Amino acid sequence: MPAADAAAHPAVRAAVARIIPADRWRDGWAGGVGAYLADPVSRRDLAGVLPRLIALGDWLDRRSGGFAELDPDRQDALLRQAEADPDTAPDFAALRRVCWEGYYALRPGHEPDGLAMVGYRALPEGVVPIEPDPLPDIGSHGLAPAYDAIIIGAGPGGGAAARVLAAAGRSVLLVERAPARTNAQLRGDHLHGKRNALYWPTLGPGPGYPRELRGEEGPGLLVDSIGDAGPYGLNADVLGGGTRVWQGMSWRFLPEDFRMQTVYGNPDADAALADWPFDYDELEPFYTRAEWEIGVAGEEGPLTARTPRTRGYPMPAMETEPARDLLGSAADRLGWGWGPIPLAINSIAHDGRPACARCPQCVGHACPVDAKNGAHNTLIARAVADGCSVLQDAEAIEVRDGAARAEVTLMVDASTDRAREVTVRADVVVVSAGAVETARLLLASGLGNEHVGRNLHDHRFVTVLGDVVDPVKPFIGPGHSVATLDHVHAETVPYGGGVLVDLMGMLPLTSAGSPPRGVASWGSGHKEWMREGRAHIFGVFGMGQEVPHRGSGVGLSRRARDRWGRPGATMSKLVHSASREIDAGLGVQGARWLEAADATGVHIPRRGGATASAAGEHSCGTARMGSSASAAATDPEGRVYGTRRIVVCDSSLHPTNGSVNPTLTIVANALRVAEHLQARWV
């Protein structure tokens, strides 16, 4: 039987109906898995999985003489054998995974039974989606031969630079590799969306962009973005970058975050902590501007006590919800300071756009009512109003410095069959393509010194789970709500520690694939847990400093080539032992917080308890700022050492990455870099 005909295999169909059996809700096959296996998009995604389903169906038939004809008890017994047998366990696991995806995952045009069963609604009742008008795109036909500034990458760093330079009257071209996408295209898909991206990610660059992942053992694994989000982490290729689909946590770094080497020292020769070339006080006015430019909803109090401010937030914090009430009371019992997380989300109508609709899929999805604030609908929109030209679906493949002008070679109309090279000149080129792609472009262009690409790092992430009596995350957004900073630069967690927040509500698909110990992994027990017990799972999420490892970095691969023939990126990501100490400390404090909230069964999951990605959405450091070319890739104003007209303006500049989310710092520093560039033009 051809692999594509898994949907027609009687044993597969019968097995699905036992993995998710019928009760007052339909069985798995009728409730969504059958339609999932018949969907052409799913068949593409599952091309490597479908043969396993056929193999399992054939095995079940051989063992039974006709699996579909057995009574349910005998079917269950044979499925348990398949699950336990090492030869068939991978095939069974593949079928179970397909069952969860077909029954519990929202995808375009399909809302399977499992979503309604657990009470999940992608849009709250009565909410009507709003699709904002797209920003004007000049298209390749509208390119001028030269600009004052060409900005490569339209995320928060590039957006902030465009905002400053366009407001100053400069002619600016803002280039984005991805083609234009509507908000509707960027939400409602739990299999390809940024947060899960189990298959070809909607916000990945698409096929033809392999990367080489290297470990301590030497030569690494070549991985393309198709069918695997791993080499691109949770980064977003789209106008606005990650801020198009983030939840909007908008923290300021603490003063100590700018002096990590001075405060803590490097524990050994492998660690690469460094001080920033300026302090918190220099960045504070730009933090204030960033909060007002983007639109942050927050509250002054314990979470702002150590970050002096010259102005309050432009909007009040999001209203409270059950998780905040529970953990706030627990923090009071522990004597910890706490408060609502500052979010770049409209808590009230603001900037001509409505307030948050509290949908349950904020993290990783575009906002259905355009209440989420990012570079695309604030910084870039204002830059366009001031004359900035936006060009999407165009990729910079080489940058050249020069005494009189810089040049950028662009591949325009890149996603079409009309792709072609165009060279554009500029007084200055601003590179803001993210920590991996900024380094790759500079290296491929032969720009910069030996520090370009070094010091790749991210954050440390720790999840702690437990059970609570009353559900506190009932699919009401936006997600993370409450935080404590009491373990940031404190005695409790070493090397700067990190922030602790409530765990965002998990998507039904995520819950289905990670039941706690003691819960059946499939069958009626699993389905009952999804319906009744799942909502009682609650957690705390810790995000901490990562001590940069000198062995981590971005380079050019000799084996991987992109669709234009350029070297793909190599990524080496080594974890320093000091970072593991941070993991352990955050885990201990997160468990204390949950236990103070009377959670039971508190534990750190064996899989994914502490993580860090080579290409994470918080990646930074590969064009480190510093006062000397002997220790840094760029000067304190972002100019690449050894060049005259090339400036970096994104997270690549960060010598260290703070104990909290970095985006507000990316924007604030980009505003600072762009203002210096404008004041001392070329």
XYZ file of C-alpha atoms in Angstrom:
682
model
C 0.000 0.000 0.000
C 1.497 3.425 -0.919
C 2.499 5.507 2.095
C 0.115 8.269 1.056
C -2.766 5.833 1.570
C -2.330 5.596 5.339
C -5.742 7.215 5.634
C -7.255 4.276 3.778
C -5.642 1.550 5.895
C -8.414 -0.080 7.984
C -6.035 -0.985 10.816
C -4.681 2.576 11.026
C -8.186 3.960 11.152
C -9.199 1.487 13.850
C -6.060 2.192 15.880
C -6.740 5.926 15.803
C -10.221 5.266 17.146
C -8.693 3.420 20.127
C -5.904 5.901 20.847
C -8.661 8.528 21.100
C -11.805 6.482 21.781
C -15.355 7.731 21.480
C -17.246 8.843 24.558
C -19.602 11.778 24.547
C -17.091 13.235 22.090
C -16.309 11.562 18.787
C -13.340 9.249 18.425
C -10.048 10.428 17.033
C -10.685 9.427 13.448
C -14.101 11.047 13.147
C -13.092 13.998 15.311
C -10.233 15.238 13.169
C -7.467 12.718 12.495
C -9.119 11.345 9.377
C -9.394 14.807 7.878
C -5.826 15.554 8.947
C -4.445 12.530 7.096
C -6.463 13.419 3.991
C -5.225 17.027 3.883
C -2.606 17.622 1.117
C -0.632 19.979 3.374
C -0.537 17.338 6.085
C 0.573 14.699 3.594
C 3.501 16.920 2.661
C 4.405 17.474 6.291
C 3.990 13.812 7.187
C 5.856 12.370 4.214
C 8.438 10.818 6.496
C 5.849 9.624 9.011
C 3.218 7.999 6.800
C 5.339 4.890 6.067
C 5.514 4.253 9.804
C 1.741 4.367 10.036
C 1.427 1.863 7.196
C 4.043 -0.379 8.821
C 2.165 -0.323 12.107
C -1.146 -1.056 10.407
C 0.391 -4.016 8.574
C 1.909 -5.328 11.824
C -1.428 -5.053 13.620
C -3.162 -6.963 10.811
C -0.509 -9.704 10.748
C -0.815 -10.207 14.485
C -4.598 -10.313 14.480
C -5.734 -11.515 11.098
C -7.671 -8.266 10.747
C -7.181 -5.652 13.453
C -10.258 -3.627 12.525
C -12.471 -6.658 13.203
C -11.279 -7.201 16.795
C -13.304 -6.117 19.786
C -12.030 -2.970 21.561
C -10.361 -4.799 24.438
C -8.327 -7.005 22.107
C -7.428 -3.962 19.987
C -6.166 -2.148 23.077
C -4.139 -5.175 24.158
C -2.443 -5.398 20.770
C -1.723 -1.649 20.745
C -0.085 -1.989 24.153
C 2.130 -4.694 22.692
C 3.078 -2.412 19.819
C 3.874 0.382 22.266
C 6.137 -1.879 24.337
C 7.899 -3.792 21.551
C 11.190 -2.036 20.625
C 10.643 -2.954 16.980
C 7.222 -1.320 16.725
C 7.435 1.354 19.436
C 8.679 4.061 16.999
C 5.778 3.333 14.649
C 3.289 3.455 17.510
C 4.771 6.738 18.756
C 4.413 8.177 15.247
C 0.739 7.228 15.105
C 0.063 8.624 18.565
C 1.722 11.896 17.596
C -0.429 12.099 14.461
C -3.486 11.497 16.622
C -2.658 14.421 18.887
C -1.961 16.670 15.911
C -5.176 15.753 14.148
C -7.426 15.967 17.208
C -5.937 18.786 19.287
C -4.193 21.175 16.860
C -5.837 24.184 15.276
C -4.881 24.622 11.643
C -6.268 26.783 8.846
C -9.816 25.748 8.045
C -9.861 22.950 10.621
C -11.038 23.028 14.235
C -10.994 19.407 15.396
C -13.191 18.068 18.191
C -10.426 18.096 20.773
C -10.359 21.888 20.905
C -14.011 22.225 21.808
C -13.685 19.309 24.224
C -11.064 21.122 26.319
C -12.776 24.517 25.978
C -10.289 26.115 23.592
C -11.473 28.992 21.384
C -8.954 30.756 19.168
C -11.056 33.929 19.389
C -13.171 34.875 22.395
C -16.859 34.957 21.675
C -17.938 38.137 19.906
C -14.429 39.155 18.810
C -14.235 40.046 15.128
C -10.747 39.904 13.575
C -9.279 43.149 12.267
C -6.821 43.002 9.393
C -4.775 46.220 9.301
C -3.902 47.793 5.998
C -0.474 46.629 4.807
C 2.391 49.076 4.806
C 3.285 50.249 1.301
C 6.017 48.229 -0.372
C 7.958 49.875 -3.177
C 8.609 46.556 -4.948
C 11.743 45.897 -6.945
C 10.539 48.242 -9.692
C 10.549 51.142 -7.218
C 14.185 50.856 -6.159
C 16.311 53.971 -6.456
C 19.971 53.616 -7.409
C 21.126 55.069 -4.070
C 19.920 56.003 -0.577
C 21.385 57.726 2.415
C 20.937 54.500 4.409
C 20.087 50.910 3.577
C 18.858 48.910 6.565
C 19.019 45.126 6.229
C 16.425 43.427 8.407
C 13.064 44.845 9.482
C 12.856 43.604 13.062
C 12.983 45.742 16.214
C 16.576 46.889 15.650
C 16.139 47.759 11.992
C 12.741 49.289 12.670
C 14.161 51.566 15.358
C 17.010 52.669 13.085
C 14.557 53.389 10.270
C 12.396 55.426 12.646
C 15.278 57.671 13.712
C 16.875 58.169 10.310
C 13.627 58.757 8.413
C 12.513 61.289 11.037
C 15.820 63.111 10.495
C 15.025 63.436 6.794
C 17.368 60.740 5.519
C 16.381 58.685 2.494
C 16.082 55.168 3.908
C 15.567 51.762 2.303
C 14.413 49.109 4.785
C 14.954 45.617 3.383
C 13.156 42.498 4.621
C 14.027 39.014 3.358
C 10.532 37.579 3.816
C 7.673 38.300 1.448
C 4.711 40.287 2.725
C 2.360 38.379 5.019
C -0.963 39.384 6.526
C -1.748 38.958 10.197
C -4.337 36.344 9.260
C -1.561 34.243 7.705
C 0.407 34.398 10.944
C -2.073 32.962 13.412
C -4.362 30.000 13.950
C -1.887 27.289 12.931
C -0.593 25.187 15.821
C 1.576 22.987 13.614
C 3.488 25.611 11.619
C 3.257 28.680 13.852
C 6.264 30.186 15.551
C 5.676 28.760 19.015
C 5.334 25.083 17.996
C 6.595 24.863 14.395
C 6.530 21.082 14.306
C 6.709 21.230 10.532
C 7.740 23.727 7.859
C 7.518 26.920 9.932
C 5.330 29.707 8.592
C 7.907 32.244 9.731
C 11.018 30.357 8.688
C 12.926 31.301 5.538
C 11.648 28.268 3.648
C 13.697 25.594 1.891
C 17.149 26.371 0.624
C 18.665 27.809 3.789
C 20.532 24.987 5.510
C 22.631 25.574 8.586
C 25.360 23.470 10.118
C 24.985 22.736 13.813
C 28.292 21.947 15.470
C 28.954 20.463 18.881
C 31.981 19.699 20.965
C 32.599 16.570 18.898
C 33.530 18.457 15.731
C 31.780 18.496 12.307
C 28.104 19.034 12.687
C 24.705 18.204 11.330
C 23.344 19.883 8.216
C 19.721 20.860 8.747
C 17.400 22.745 6.420
C 14.436 24.726 7.681
C 11.885 22.594 5.857
C 10.271 20.086 8.157
C 12.385 21.149 11.115
C 12.321 24.474 12.945
C 15.454 23.560 14.881
C 18.087 25.495 12.903
C 15.998 28.655 13.032
C 14.729 28.339 16.589
C 11.817 30.646 17.303
C 13.062 33.473 15.114
C 10.577 35.083 12.751
C 11.282 36.024 9.144
C 8.653 38.705 8.565
C 8.222 42.474 8.544
C 8.473 43.349 12.225
C 10.564 40.292 13.050
C 9.765 38.529 16.284
C 7.707 41.479 17.515
C 5.044 40.583 14.973
C 4.205 37.429 16.926
C 5.688 37.902 20.425
C 3.756 38.308 23.647
C 5.502 41.599 24.207
C 7.413 41.256 27.484
C 9.164 44.623 27.637
C 11.715 44.682 30.416
C 14.588 47.038 31.055
C 17.936 45.447 31.879
C 19.100 46.194 35.416
C 22.187 48.375 36.009
C 24.264 45.318 36.944
C 23.452 43.718 33.581
C 25.732 46.281 31.941
C 28.668 45.367 34.232
C 28.664 41.586 34.333
C 32.434 41.134 34.177
C 33.010 43.770 36.856
C 30.329 42.400 39.179
C 30.964 38.668 38.781
C 34.250 38.157 36.968
C 34.782 35.272 34.571
C 34.778 31.955 36.417
C 37.362 30.415 34.065
C 39.031 30.815 30.689
C 36.023 29.420 28.806
C 33.672 32.122 30.078
C 33.363 35.353 28.087
C 31.481 37.780 30.317
C 32.159 41.414 29.417
C 30.984 44.850 30.452
C 28.962 46.970 28.065
C 30.809 50.093 26.819
C 28.179 52.297 28.518
C 25.946 52.049 31.573
C 22.251 51.996 32.411
C 22.109 55.744 32.902
C 23.204 56.381 29.311
C 20.522 54.054 27.972
C 17.702 55.210 30.267
C 16.391 58.025 28.017
C 16.260 55.559 25.132
C 14.427 53.014 27.297
C 11.818 55.655 28.008
C 11.542 56.537 24.349
C 11.279 52.855 23.401
C 8.427 52.282 25.850
C 6.491 55.208 24.415
C 7.367 54.529 20.766
C 6.221 50.919 20.973
C 3.505 51.310 23.581
C 4.088 49.364 26.797
C 1.464 48.601 29.426
C 3.040 48.401 32.862
C 2.987 49.415 36.493
C 5.603 51.095 38.635
C 6.378 49.202 41.802
C 8.567 46.263 42.890
C 9.427 45.344 39.306
C 10.723 48.837 38.493
C 12.374 49.641 41.834
C 15.916 48.934 40.588
C 15.581 50.588 37.172
C 15.325 54.374 37.728
C 12.880 56.005 35.331
C 12.307 59.497 33.977
C 8.738 58.769 32.880
C 5.973 56.295 33.614
C 4.459 53.778 31.237
C 2.140 55.002 28.484
C -0.597 52.511 29.470
C -1.713 50.811 32.689
C -0.780 47.176 33.178
C -3.036 44.438 31.844
C -5.833 43.562 34.235
C -5.224 40.750 36.690
C -6.222 37.130 36.130
C -6.253 33.943 38.264
C -2.585 33.006 37.813
C -1.439 36.455 38.910
C -3.698 36.377 41.947
C -2.441 32.927 42.954
C 1.278 33.593 42.518
C 1.003 37.123 43.889
C -0.406 35.767 47.145
C 2.303 33.089 47.200
C 5.010 35.714 46.659
C 3.602 37.712 49.579
C 3.907 34.643 51.801
C 7.535 34.249 50.724
C 8.267 37.930 51.209
C 9.079 38.421 47.517
C 8.325 41.492 45.469
C 6.116 40.887 42.439
C 3.937 42.659 39.916
C 2.297 42.550 36.496
C 4.664 41.967 33.601
C 5.224 45.022 31.373
C 3.803 44.093 27.985
C 3.810 45.780 24.591
C 0.091 45.148 24.295
C -2.721 47.655 24.403
C -4.340 47.262 27.809
C -6.637 50.076 26.697
C -7.342 51.535 23.263
C -4.092 53.220 22.225
C -2.468 54.698 19.134
C -5.637 54.290 17.101
C -5.888 50.563 17.778
C -8.147 48.626 20.193
C -7.363 46.965 23.499
C -6.296 43.344 23.800
C -9.081 40.806 23.141
C -7.474 38.260 25.548
C -7.187 35.489 22.942
C -5.381 32.307 24.092
C -2.744 32.135 21.344
C -0.934 35.452 21.719
C 2.524 33.945 22.044
C 3.739 32.971 18.593
C 0.778 34.313 16.633
C -0.163 37.648 15.098
C -2.835 39.588 16.956
C -6.391 39.176 15.652
C -7.320 42.771 16.548
C -3.923 44.484 16.038
C -3.634 45.273 19.766
C -0.131 43.797 20.017
C 2.587 46.384 19.496
C 5.691 45.619 17.495
C 8.146 47.198 15.126
C 5.747 46.734 12.191
C 2.825 48.824 13.509
C 4.803 51.430 15.471
C 8.421 52.139 14.531
C 8.270 51.069 10.889
C 4.817 52.534 10.319
C 6.065 55.918 11.548
C 9.252 55.621 9.513
C 7.151 54.997 6.399
C 5.051 58.059 7.235
C 8.318 60.016 7.303
C 9.372 58.765 3.878
C 11.137 55.430 4.530
C 10.886 52.959 1.630
C 10.115 49.320 2.529
C 11.187 46.477 0.252
C 10.073 42.964 1.189
C 10.999 39.687 -0.475
C 14.545 40.956 -0.979
C 17.662 39.413 0.478
C 21.035 41.058 0.956
C 23.679 38.673 -0.323
C 26.731 40.936 -0.074
C 27.691 44.239 1.549
C 30.714 46.249 0.412
C 32.314 49.105 2.320
C 33.893 51.991 0.440
C 35.635 55.298 0.855
C 32.923 57.223 -1.010
C 29.834 54.953 -0.782
C 28.852 51.519 0.441
C 27.069 48.997 -1.771
C 24.584 46.206 -1.157
C 23.833 43.432 -3.605
C 20.216 42.407 -3.202
C 18.378 39.408 -4.559
C 14.979 40.976 -5.219
C 11.662 39.168 -5.785
C 13.478 36.382 -4.008
C 10.542 34.030 -3.494
C 9.421 34.181 -7.130
C 10.679 32.865 -10.445
C 11.721 36.455 -11.264
C 14.512 36.633 -8.666
C 17.441 38.710 -9.813
C 20.450 40.598 -8.465
C 20.363 44.373 -8.016
C 23.113 46.561 -6.573
C 22.147 49.646 -4.573
C 24.481 52.283 -3.127
C 24.268 54.110 0.189
C 26.189 56.437 2.482
C 25.825 53.839 5.219
C 24.556 50.271 5.538
C 22.879 49.219 8.776
C 22.868 45.457 9.337
C 20.084 44.270 11.630
C 19.358 40.709 10.535
C 19.646 39.012 13.931
C 22.572 37.455 15.746
C 23.095 34.594 13.291
C 22.320 36.216 9.948
C 24.056 39.511 10.755
C 27.257 37.615 11.508
C 26.863 35.407 8.437
C 26.375 38.398 6.120
C 29.376 40.256 7.544
C 31.587 37.169 7.330
C 30.429 36.294 3.808
C 31.132 39.894 2.767
C 34.624 39.810 4.266
C 33.845 42.618 6.699
C 35.048 43.110 10.240
C 37.700 41.600 12.459
C 38.239 38.231 14.112
C 35.563 38.923 16.735
C 32.687 38.890 14.236
C 30.629 35.763 14.907
C 32.065 35.054 18.346
C 30.261 34.930 21.705
C 26.922 33.597 20.471
C 24.640 33.201 23.463
C 21.003 33.406 24.469
C 19.198 32.924 27.775
C 18.687 29.961 30.050
C 15.119 28.669 30.258
C 13.727 26.506 33.051
C 10.187 25.178 33.467
C 8.766 23.969 36.802
C 5.354 22.264 36.885
C 2.816 21.272 39.505
C -0.888 20.675 40.090
C -3.231 23.281 41.533
C -6.711 22.716 42.933
C -8.456 25.378 40.870
C -7.471 25.937 37.228
C -5.773 29.308 36.744
C -5.011 29.323 32.988
C -8.447 28.821 31.362
C -7.407 29.704 27.783
C -7.602 33.434 28.491
C -4.743 35.507 27.092
C -2.426 37.049 26.585
C -0.222 34.540 28.445
C 2.506 35.354 30.969
C 1.050 37.743 33.536
C 3.026 37.978 36.796
C 6.722 38.080 37.641
C 9.263 38.458 40.391
C 12.739 39.954 39.980
C 13.845 38.962 43.468
C 16.286 36.418 42.014
C 17.929 38.802 39.588
C 21.358 39.868 40.887
C 20.530 38.357 44.252
C 22.150 35.862 46.605
C 19.730 33.088 45.652
C 20.890 32.410 42.068
C 24.473 32.931 40.857
C 25.794 35.025 37.973
C 22.881 37.430 37.826
C 20.118 34.839 38.084
C 16.933 35.565 36.212
C 13.285 36.494 36.178
C 10.537 34.077 37.258
C 7.103 34.328 35.621
C 3.942 32.283 35.467
C 3.957 29.680 32.719
C 1.748 30.714 29.816
C -1.288 28.549 29.144
C -0.245 25.565 27.039
C -1.908 24.840 23.735
C -4.034 21.668 23.750
C -1.561 19.956 21.425
C 1.301 20.648 23.829
C -0.653 19.228 26.751
C -1.640 16.115 24.815
C 1.977 15.257 24.132
C 3.199 15.764 27.689
C 0.861 14.188 30.236
C 2.294 13.904 33.758
C 3.382 10.651 35.348
C 0.471 8.462 36.294
C -1.697 9.584 33.370
C -2.332 7.124 30.576
C -0.332 7.958 27.456
C -3.350 7.215 25.220
C -6.837 5.798 25.339
C -9.831 6.726 27.465
C -7.680 7.657 30.458
C -5.664 10.144 28.431
C -8.784 11.631 26.872
C -10.414 12.030 30.282
C -7.279 13.733 31.601
C -7.291 16.132 28.660
C -10.896 16.988 29.429
C -10.726 17.143 33.238
C -7.186 17.016 34.637
C -5.167 19.000 32.124
C -6.472 22.349 33.331
C -4.998 21.773 36.802
C -1.418 21.704 35.489
C 0.293 24.994 36.230
C 3.857 26.146 36.212
C 6.548 28.731 36.711
C 8.986 29.659 33.977
C 12.473 30.928 34.705
C 14.613 32.876 32.253
C 18.143 33.637 33.290
C 21.499 34.933 32.219
C 23.587 32.762 29.957
C 27.307 33.049 30.571
C 28.807 33.246 27.063
C 31.135 30.372 26.202
C 34.206 31.227 24.152
C 33.623 28.123 22.061
C 30.203 29.324 20.892
C 29.800 31.304 17.725
C 28.639 31.698 14.133
C 30.823 30.934 11.126
C 30.587 30.022 7.452
C 29.979 26.416 6.491
C 32.104 24.654 3.896
C 29.303 22.132 3.322
C 26.016 24.038 3.542
C 25.026 26.363 0.704
C 21.907 28.464 0.483
C 19.734 28.762 -2.598
C 21.993 31.512 -3.972
C 25.154 29.442 -3.510
C 26.392 31.365 -0.476
C 27.860 29.547 2.541
C 25.260 28.739 5.152
C 25.874 29.543 8.787
C 27.645 27.228 11.157
C 26.443 27.519 14.730
C 28.411 26.243 17.683
C 26.641 26.459 21.012
C 28.450 25.271 24.123
C 26.914 25.622 27.582
C 29.196 26.886 30.324
C 28.979 25.174 33.705
C 28.111 28.536 35.280
C 24.982 28.637 33.106
C 23.955 25.272 34.515
C 24.308 26.716 37.997
C 21.821 29.391 36.957
C 19.453 26.672 35.711
C 19.625 24.889 39.044
C 19.072 28.051 41.067
C 16.073 29.133 39.015
C 14.598 25.657 39.321
C 14.869 25.753 43.109
C 13.258 29.179 43.396
C 10.551 28.357 40.868
C 9.649 25.265 42.883
C 9.491 27.333 46.068
C 7.052 29.725 44.424
C 4.768 26.933 43.232
C 4.859 25.194 46.608
C 3.964 28.464 48.324
C 0.949 28.549 46.002
C -0.052 25.126 47.416
C 0.764 23.300 44.204
C 1.397 19.578 44.564
C 3.648 17.258 42.615
C 6.074 20.094 41.889
C 8.820 18.977 39.533
C 11.065 19.981 36.651
C 10.127 17.991 33.531
C 12.782 15.579 32.377
C 12.477 16.828 28.804
C 12.974 20.535 28.244
C 13.399 21.414 31.914
C 16.387 23.610 31.152
C 17.084 24.648 27.578
C 19.110 26.957 25.393
C 19.150 27.026 21.611
C 21.918 27.772 19.166
C 19.433 29.844 17.182
C 17.020 30.978 19.858
C 14.812 34.026 19.568
C 16.989 35.740 22.204
C 20.301 34.981 20.475
C 22.853 37.764 20.730
C 26.499 38.741 21.008
C 27.988 37.951 17.589
C 28.974 41.558 16.817
C 29.853 42.496 20.387
C 30.243 46.184 21.183
C 33.394 47.319 22.911
C 35.814 50.174 23.293
C 38.671 48.334 21.603
C 38.968 46.309 18.413
C 41.166 43.908 20.364
C 38.135 42.638 22.287
C 35.061 43.511 20.225
C 33.581 43.412 16.727
C 32.009 46.881 16.792
C 32.668 50.152 18.536
C 30.314 51.533 21.217
C 28.180 53.103 18.483
C 27.773 49.878 16.519
C 30.206 50.631 13.703
C 32.019 47.514 12.530
C 35.710 47.785 13.331
C 37.759 48.050 10.149
C 34.926 49.628 8.172
C 33.804 53.174 7.565
C 30.194 52.824 6.485
C 28.891 49.587 8.054
C 26.894 49.718 11.306
C 25.207 46.909 13.239
C 21.914 47.626 14.982
C 20.415 44.523 16.606
C 20.969 41.979 19.398
C 24.312 41.033 17.859
C 25.733 44.071 19.669
C 24.895 42.827 23.183
C 28.014 41.848 25.148
C 25.701 40.045 27.571
C 21.970 39.490 27.424
C 20.555 40.463 30.797
C 18.300 38.492 33.112
C 15.064 39.351 31.290
C 13.678 39.444 27.738
C 15.961 41.551 25.520
C 13.649 43.207 22.992
C 13.110 46.526 24.763
C 16.897 46.756 25.140
C 17.361 45.950 21.440
C 15.027 48.838 20.576
C 16.512 51.254 23.101
C 20.077 50.557 21.986
C 19.070 50.734 18.313
C 17.554 54.168 18.930
C 20.805 55.171 20.643
C 22.994 53.795 17.814
C 20.864 55.475 15.157
C 20.926 58.825 16.957
C 24.721 58.662 17.153
C 24.859 57.738 13.470
C 22.644 60.663 12.536
C 24.626 63.088 14.680
C 27.985 61.961 13.250
C 26.921 61.050 9.743
C 29.482 58.752 8.181
